[in-house]
Amino acid sequence: MPYVAPVTLVGGQGGGPCSFDGAQNGAVLKKLDVWAGPTQVRCIKVQMSDGNERMFGREGDNHYSFTFEDGEKFTSLTLWPNNAGNRLGGFKFTTSNNRNFEAFMTNGKPSVPAREVDVGSGICFGVQGRSGSEIDAFGFLFFKPCASVSYSSESVWLWPFPYLHSGRCSSPCYLQSTLCSGCRVLYHSGRG
């Protein structure tokens, strides 16, 4: 997908593949609920801006929650595997509204090296990884940086389908998301 920033997955190879994104209807990440155990992140529930949600792993232990405000984006994201390298150990991020969030295994931050994530435009439209009863591996899906953004209240095709927005840009635009009530964001890739 040409509009997706490089995906960083952290953790091991256990569990089965899992993913959840707003690609079909232009939704972006709205809320994260995280449950952590002593040696790994056990469960993550992801809610998108359209209200759809999905849970990976099983609830339990310490609970952390973060709700994104309209238009709020990631400015940084760091992921850690657990100390054994076979599960997600934790993550932290900062947003465009200068808010911070972190969720780690309850025994503290892992002692293994962290992975800095390329957050692209900062707009997260989903997650992927591996899970079973716990989070075996996890990563976030981001759009690449935007060359320009146009706001429109008109109906347009949903990204990633090209939409030529006459009079506003000369190359394909893509609908990214509903970021606020009544307006849509068009992503201009900067390519002709």
PDB file of C-alpha atoms in Angstrom:
ATOM      1  CA  MET A   1       0.000   0.000   0.000  1.00  0.00           C
ATOM      2  CA  PRO A   2       1.797   3.131  -1.174  1.00  0.00           C
ATOM      3  CA  TYR A   3       0.191   5.384   1.444  1.00  0.00           C
ATOM      4  CA  VAL A   4       1.355   3.334   4.482  1.00  0.00           C
ATOM      5  CA  ALA A   5       4.473   4.298   6.460  1.00  0.00           C
ATOM      6  CA  PRO A   6       6.882   1.411   7.224  1.00  0.00           C
ATOM      7  CA  VAL A   7       5.306  -0.887   9.835  1.00  0.00           C
ATOM      8  CA  THR A   8       7.339  -1.806  12.917  1.00  0.00           C
ATOM      9  CA  LEU A   9       6.267  -4.996  14.714  1.00  0.00           C
ATOM     10  CA  VAL A  10       7.733  -5.839  18.118  1.00  0.00           C
ATOM     11  CA  GLY A  11       7.493  -9.179  19.922  1.00  0.00           C
ATOM     12  CA  GLY A  12       7.681 -12.836  18.962  1.00  0.00           C
ATOM     13  CA  GLN A  13       6.260 -15.356  16.506  1.00  0.00           C
ATOM     14  CA  GLY A  14       3.623 -16.998  18.738  1.00  0.00           C
ATOM     15  CA  GLY A  15      -0.130 -16.676  18.369  1.00  0.00           C
ATOM     16  CA  GLY A  16      -1.892 -16.076  15.092  1.00  0.00           C
ATOM     17  CA  PRO A  17      -1.840 -13.087  12.738  1.00  0.00           C
ATOM     18  CA  CYS A  18      -4.162 -10.246  13.724  1.00  0.00           C
ATOM     19  CA  SER A  19      -5.000  -6.894  12.221  1.00  0.00           C
ATOM     20  CA  PHE A  20      -7.662  -4.224  12.417  1.00  0.00           C
ATOM     21  CA  ASP A  21      -7.864  -1.020  10.404  1.00  0.00           C
ATOM     22  CA  GLY A  22     -10.229   1.602   9.072  1.00  0.00           C
ATOM     23  CA  ALA A  23      -9.266   1.086   5.423  1.00  0.00           C
ATOM     24  CA  GLN A  24     -12.797   0.233   4.319  1.00  0.00           C
ATOM     25  CA  ASN A  25     -14.499   3.337   5.698  1.00  0.00           C
ATOM     26  CA  GLY A  26     -11.853   5.973   6.415  1.00  0.00           C
ATOM     27  CA  ALA A  27     -11.723   5.522  10.199  1.00  0.00           C
ATOM     28  CA  VAL A  28      -8.699   6.367  12.344  1.00  0.00           C
ATOM     29  CA  LEU A  29      -7.609   5.279  15.813  1.00  0.00           C
ATOM     30  CA  LYS A  30      -9.829   6.830  18.503  1.00  0.00           C
ATOM     31  CA  LYS A  31      -9.156   4.877  21.711  1.00  0.00           C
ATOM     32  CA  LEU A  32      -6.741   2.312  23.149  1.00  0.00           C
ATOM     33  CA  ASP A  33      -7.393   0.128  26.188  1.00  0.00           C
ATOM     34  CA  VAL A  34      -4.383  -1.876  27.377  1.00  0.00           C
ATOM     35  CA  TRP A  35      -4.093  -4.585  30.029  1.00  0.00           C
ATOM     36  CA  ALA A  36      -0.596  -5.503  31.219  1.00  0.00           C
ATOM     37  CA  GLY A  37       0.669  -8.464  33.211  1.00  0.00           C
ATOM     38  CA  PRO A  38       3.974  -8.914  35.065  1.00  0.00           C
ATOM     39  CA  THR A  39       6.035  -9.884  32.010  1.00  0.00           C
ATOM     40  CA  GLN A  40       4.068  -8.734  28.949  1.00  0.00           C
ATOM     41  CA  VAL A  41       1.149  -6.754  27.588  1.00  0.00           C
ATOM     42  CA  ARG A  42      -1.765  -9.192  27.793  1.00  0.00           C
ATOM     43  CA  CYS A  43      -4.529  -7.418  25.891  1.00  0.00           C
ATOM     44  CA  ILE A  44      -5.169  -4.397  23.676  1.00  0.00           C
ATOM     45  CA  LYS A  45      -8.614  -3.169  22.665  1.00  0.00           C
ATOM     46  CA  VAL A  46      -8.624  -0.808  19.685  1.00  0.00           C
ATOM     47  CA  GLN A  47     -11.545   1.499  18.925  1.00  0.00           C
ATOM     48  CA  MET A  48     -11.741   3.381  15.630  1.00  0.00           C
ATOM     49  CA  SER A  49     -13.369   6.772  14.966  1.00  0.00           C
ATOM     50  CA  ASP A  50     -16.383   5.031  13.385  1.00  0.00           C
ATOM     51  CA  GLY A  51     -17.106   3.174  16.651  1.00  0.00           C
ATOM     52  CA  ASN A  52     -15.864  -0.238  15.480  1.00  0.00           C
ATOM     53  CA  GLU A  53     -13.575  -1.968  17.932  1.00  0.00           C
ATOM     54  CA  ARG A  54     -11.561  -5.136  18.250  1.00  0.00           C
ATOM     55  CA  MET A  55      -9.812  -6.813  21.174  1.00  0.00           C
ATOM     56  CA  PHE A  56      -6.573  -8.800  20.952  1.00  0.00           C
ATOM     57  CA  GLY A  57      -5.545 -11.045  23.867  1.00  0.00           C
ATOM     58  CA  ARG A  58      -7.486 -11.355  27.127  1.00  0.00           C
ATOM     59  CA  GLU A  59      -8.288  -8.671  29.701  1.00  0.00           C
ATOM     60  CA  GLY A  60      -6.737  -8.779  33.149  1.00  0.00           C
ATOM     61  CA  ASP A  61      -4.261  -7.185  35.525  1.00  0.00           C
ATOM     62  CA  ASN A  62      -3.434  -3.480  35.223  1.00  0.00           C
ATOM     63  CA  HIS A  63      -5.581  -1.410  32.855  1.00  0.00           C
ATOM     64  CA  TYR A  64      -4.483   1.723  30.954  1.00  0.00           C
ATOM     65  CA  SER A  65      -6.644   3.788  28.598  1.00  0.00           C
ATOM     66  CA  PHE A  66      -6.145   6.646  26.141  1.00  0.00           C
ATOM     67  CA  THR A  67      -8.737   8.476  24.012  1.00  0.00           C
ATOM     68  CA  PHE A  68      -7.575  10.637  21.111  1.00  0.00           C
ATOM     69  CA  GLU A  69      -9.147  14.064  20.700  1.00  0.00           C
ATOM     70  CA  ASP A  70     -10.463  15.096  17.265  1.00  0.00           C
ATOM     71  CA  GLY A  71      -7.521  15.780  14.957  1.00  0.00           C
ATOM     72  CA  GLU A  72      -4.915  14.576  17.481  1.00  0.00           C
ATOM     73  CA  LYS A  73      -2.002  12.687  15.925  1.00  0.00           C
ATOM     74  CA  PHE A  74       1.051  10.738  17.053  1.00  0.00           C
ATOM     75  CA  THR A  75       4.319  12.699  17.103  1.00  0.00           C
ATOM     76  CA  SER A  76       6.421   9.824  18.466  1.00  0.00           C
ATOM     77  CA  LEU A  77       5.979   6.142  19.301  1.00  0.00           C
ATOM     78  CA  THR A  78       8.356   3.667  20.934  1.00  0.00           C
ATOM     79  CA  LEU A  79       7.717  -0.080  21.237  1.00  0.00           C
ATOM     80  CA  TRP A  80       9.472  -2.603  23.497  1.00  0.00           C
ATOM     81  CA  PRO A  81       9.449  -6.386  23.326  1.00  0.00           C
ATOM     82  CA  ASN A  82       9.318  -8.094  26.705  1.00  0.00           C
ATOM     83  CA  ASN A  83      12.630  -9.233  28.233  1.00  0.00           C
ATOM     84  CA  ALA A  84      12.323 -12.695  26.638  1.00  0.00           C
ATOM     85  CA  GLY A  85      11.665 -11.104  23.234  1.00  0.00           C
ATOM     86  CA  ASN A  86       8.574 -13.255  22.632  1.00  0.00           C
ATOM     87  CA  ARG A  87       5.765 -10.809  23.533  1.00  0.00           C
ATOM     88  CA  LEU A  88       4.985  -7.104  23.512  1.00  0.00           C
ATOM     89  CA  GLY A  89       6.525  -5.607  26.656  1.00  0.00           C
ATOM     90  CA  GLY A  90       5.107  -2.113  26.366  1.00  0.00           C
ATOM     91  CA  PHE A  91       4.919   1.116  24.426  1.00  0.00           C
ATOM     92  CA  LYS A  92       4.800   4.863  24.887  1.00  0.00           C
ATOM     93  CA  PHE A  93       3.772   7.734  22.651  1.00  0.00           C
ATOM     94  CA  THR A  94       3.421  11.501  22.497  1.00  0.00           C
ATOM     95  CA  THR A  95       0.715  13.322  20.541  1.00  0.00           C
ATOM     96  CA  SER A  96       0.308  16.604  18.684  1.00  0.00           C
ATOM     97  CA  ASN A  97      -1.635  17.898  21.718  1.00  0.00           C
ATOM     98  CA  ASN A  98       1.470  17.355  23.911  1.00  0.00           C
ATOM     99  CA  ARG A  99      -0.141  14.444  25.700  1.00  0.00           C
ATOM    100  CA  ASN A 100       1.800  11.321  26.674  1.00  0.00           C
ATOM    101  CA  PHE A 101       0.718   7.734  27.183  1.00  0.00           C
ATOM    102  CA  GLU A 102       2.601   4.645  28.250  1.00  0.00           C
ATOM    103  CA  ALA A 103       1.649   1.076  29.049  1.00  0.00           C
ATOM    104  CA  PHE A 104       4.238  -1.440  30.225  1.00  0.00           C
ATOM    105  CA  MET A 105       4.379  -4.877  31.762  1.00  0.00           C
ATOM    106  CA  THR A 106       3.883  -4.442  35.502  1.00  0.00           C
ATOM    107  CA  ASN A 107       7.471  -5.510  36.344  1.00  0.00           C
ATOM    108  CA  GLY A 108       8.660  -2.220  34.780  1.00  0.00           C
ATOM    109  CA  LYS A 109      10.069  -1.173  31.437  1.00  0.00           C
ATOM    110  CA  PRO A 110      11.787  -4.010  29.599  1.00  0.00           C
ATOM    111  CA  SER A 111      15.586  -4.069  29.767  1.00  0.00           C
ATOM    112  CA  VAL A 112      15.888  -4.946  26.059  1.00  0.00           C
ATOM    113  CA  PRO A 113      16.391  -2.274  23.367  1.00  0.00           C
ATOM    114  CA  ALA A 114      13.354  -0.255  22.317  1.00  0.00           C
ATOM    115  CA  ARG A 115      12.249   0.282  18.714  1.00  0.00           C
ATOM    116  CA  GLU A 116      11.488   3.816  17.565  1.00  0.00           C
ATOM    117  CA  VAL A 117       8.592   3.823  15.091  1.00  0.00           C
ATOM    118  CA  ASP A 118       8.279   5.932  11.941  1.00  0.00           C
ATOM    119  CA  VAL A 119       4.865   7.516  12.586  1.00  0.00           C
ATOM    120  CA  GLY A 120       4.714   9.048   9.101  1.00  0.00           C
ATOM    121  CA  SER A 121       1.965  11.675   9.097  1.00  0.00           C
ATOM    122  CA  GLY A 122       1.073  10.766  12.689  1.00  0.00           C
ATOM    123  CA  ILE A 123      -2.374   9.601  11.593  1.00  0.00           C
ATOM    124  CA  CYS A 124      -2.893   6.007  12.745  1.00  0.00           C
ATOM    125  CA  PHE A 125      -5.515   4.042  10.848  1.00  0.00           C
ATOM    126  CA  GLY A 126      -5.030   0.603  12.402  1.00  0.00           C
ATOM    127  CA  VAL A 127      -2.899  -2.048  14.053  1.00  0.00           C
ATOM    128  CA  GLN A 128      -1.434  -5.425  13.189  1.00  0.00           C
ATOM    129  CA  GLY A 129       0.555  -8.170  14.846  1.00  0.00           C
ATOM    130  CA  ARG A 130       0.169 -11.630  16.338  1.00  0.00           C
ATOM    131  CA  SER A 131      -1.974 -12.664  19.290  1.00  0.00           C
ATOM    132  CA  GLY A 132      -3.579 -15.544  21.109  1.00  0.00           C
ATOM    133  CA  SER A 133      -4.369 -15.247  24.796  1.00  0.00           C
ATOM    134  CA  GLU A 134      -1.716 -12.478  24.964  1.00  0.00           C
ATOM    135  CA  ILE A 135      -0.129  -9.961  22.593  1.00  0.00           C
ATOM    136  CA  ASP A 136       2.678 -11.879  20.902  1.00  0.00           C
ATOM    137  CA  ALA A 137       3.699  -9.080  18.503  1.00  0.00           C
ATOM    138  CA  PHE A 138       2.201  -5.675  17.825  1.00  0.00           C
ATOM    139  CA  GLY A 139       2.543  -2.623  15.596  1.00  0.00           C
ATOM    140  CA  PHE A 140       0.592   0.418  14.438  1.00  0.00           C
ATOM    141  CA  LEU A 141      -0.398   1.416  10.880  1.00  0.00           C
ATOM    142  CA  PHE A 142       0.274   5.038   9.884  1.00  0.00           C
ATOM    143  CA  PHE A 143      -0.221   7.070   6.735  1.00  0.00           C
ATOM    144  CA  LYS A 144       2.946   8.404   5.131  1.00  0.00           C
ATOM    145  CA  PRO A 145       3.518  12.140   5.605  1.00  0.00           C
ATOM    146  CA  CYS A 146       1.038  14.276   3.702  1.00  0.00           C
ATOM    147  CA  ALA A 147       2.220  16.651   0.992  1.00  0.00           C
ATOM    148  CA  SER A 148      -0.983  18.633   1.528  1.00  0.00           C
ATOM    149  CA  VAL A 149      -4.359  18.212   3.139  1.00  0.00           C
ATOM    150  CA  SER A 150      -7.723  19.501   1.941  1.00  0.00           C
ATOM    151  CA  TYR A 151     -10.894  19.559   3.995  1.00  0.00           C
ATOM    152  CA  SER A 152     -14.224  18.839   2.362  1.00  0.00           C
ATOM    153  CA  SER A 153     -17.779  18.169   3.463  1.00  0.00           C
ATOM    154  CA  GLU A 154     -18.706  16.634   0.107  1.00  0.00           C
ATOM    155  CA  SER A 155     -19.004  12.917  -0.471  1.00  0.00           C
ATOM    156  CA  VAL A 156     -15.898  11.350  -1.978  1.00  0.00           C
ATOM    157  CA  TRP A 157     -14.626   7.834  -2.511  1.00  0.00           C
ATOM    158  CA  LEU A 158     -12.938   6.199   0.409  1.00  0.00           C
ATOM    159  CA  TRP A 159      -9.170   5.854   0.382  1.00  0.00           C
ATOM    160  CA  PRO A 160      -7.167   4.176  -0.983  1.00  0.00           C
ATOM    161  CA  PHE A 161      -9.219   4.675  -4.143  1.00  0.00           C
ATOM    162  CA  PRO A 162      -7.904   7.636  -6.173  1.00  0.00           C
ATOM    163  CA  TYR A 163     -10.174  10.632  -6.363  1.00  0.00           C
ATOM    164  CA  LEU A 164      -9.288  13.566  -8.582  1.00  0.00           C
ATOM    165  CA  HIS A 165     -10.423  16.616  -6.693  1.00  0.00           C
ATOM    166  CA  SER A 166     -10.909  19.063  -9.564  1.00  0.00           C
ATOM    167  CA  GLY A 167      -9.531  22.522  -9.027  1.00  0.00           C
ATOM    168  CA  ARG A 168      -7.651  21.654  -5.842  1.00  0.00           C
ATOM    169  CA  CYS A 169      -4.873  19.293  -6.860  1.00  0.00           C
ATOM    170  CA  SER A 170      -3.545  17.792 -10.044  1.00  0.00           C
ATOM    171  CA  SER A 171      -2.675  14.344  -8.736  1.00  0.00           C
ATOM    172  CA  PRO A 172      -4.671  11.666  -6.912  1.00  0.00           C
ATOM    173  CA  CYS A 173      -6.005  12.473  -3.472  1.00  0.00           C
ATOM    174  CA  TYR A 174      -7.126   9.928  -0.923  1.00  0.00           C
ATOM    175  CA  LEU A 175      -9.744  10.260   1.760  1.00  0.00           C
ATOM    176  CA  GLN A 176      -8.003   9.699   5.063  1.00  0.00           C
ATOM    177  CA  SER A 177     -10.550  10.040   7.755  1.00  0.00           C
ATOM    178  CA  THR A 178     -13.286  11.894   9.499  1.00  0.00           C
ATOM    179  CA  LEU A 179     -11.252  13.905  12.001  1.00  0.00           C
ATOM    180  CA  CYS A 180     -13.986  16.219  13.184  1.00  0.00           C
ATOM    181  CA  SER A 181     -17.725  16.431  12.941  1.00  0.00           C
ATOM    182  CA  GLY A 182     -18.787  17.166   9.386  1.00  0.00           C
ATOM    183  CA  CYS A 183     -15.412  17.391   7.654  1.00  0.00           C
ATOM    184  CA  ARG A 184     -13.300  14.879   5.819  1.00  0.00           C
ATOM    185  CA  VAL A 185      -9.589  14.955   5.163  1.00  0.00           C
ATOM    186  CA  LEU A 186      -8.212  14.337   1.694  1.00  0.00           C
ATOM    187  CA  TYR A 187      -4.684  12.993   1.516  1.00  0.00           C
ATOM    188  CA  HIS A 188      -2.567  14.308  -1.317  1.00  0.00           C
ATOM    189  CA  SER A 189       0.334  11.952  -1.907  1.00  0.00           C
ATOM    190  CA  GLY A 190       2.388  14.487  -3.817  1.00  0.00           C
ATOM    191  CA  ARG A 191       2.736  12.080  -6.744  1.00  0.00           C
ATOM    192  CA  GLY A 192       1.399  12.856 -10.222  1.00  0.00           C
TER     193      GLY A 192
END
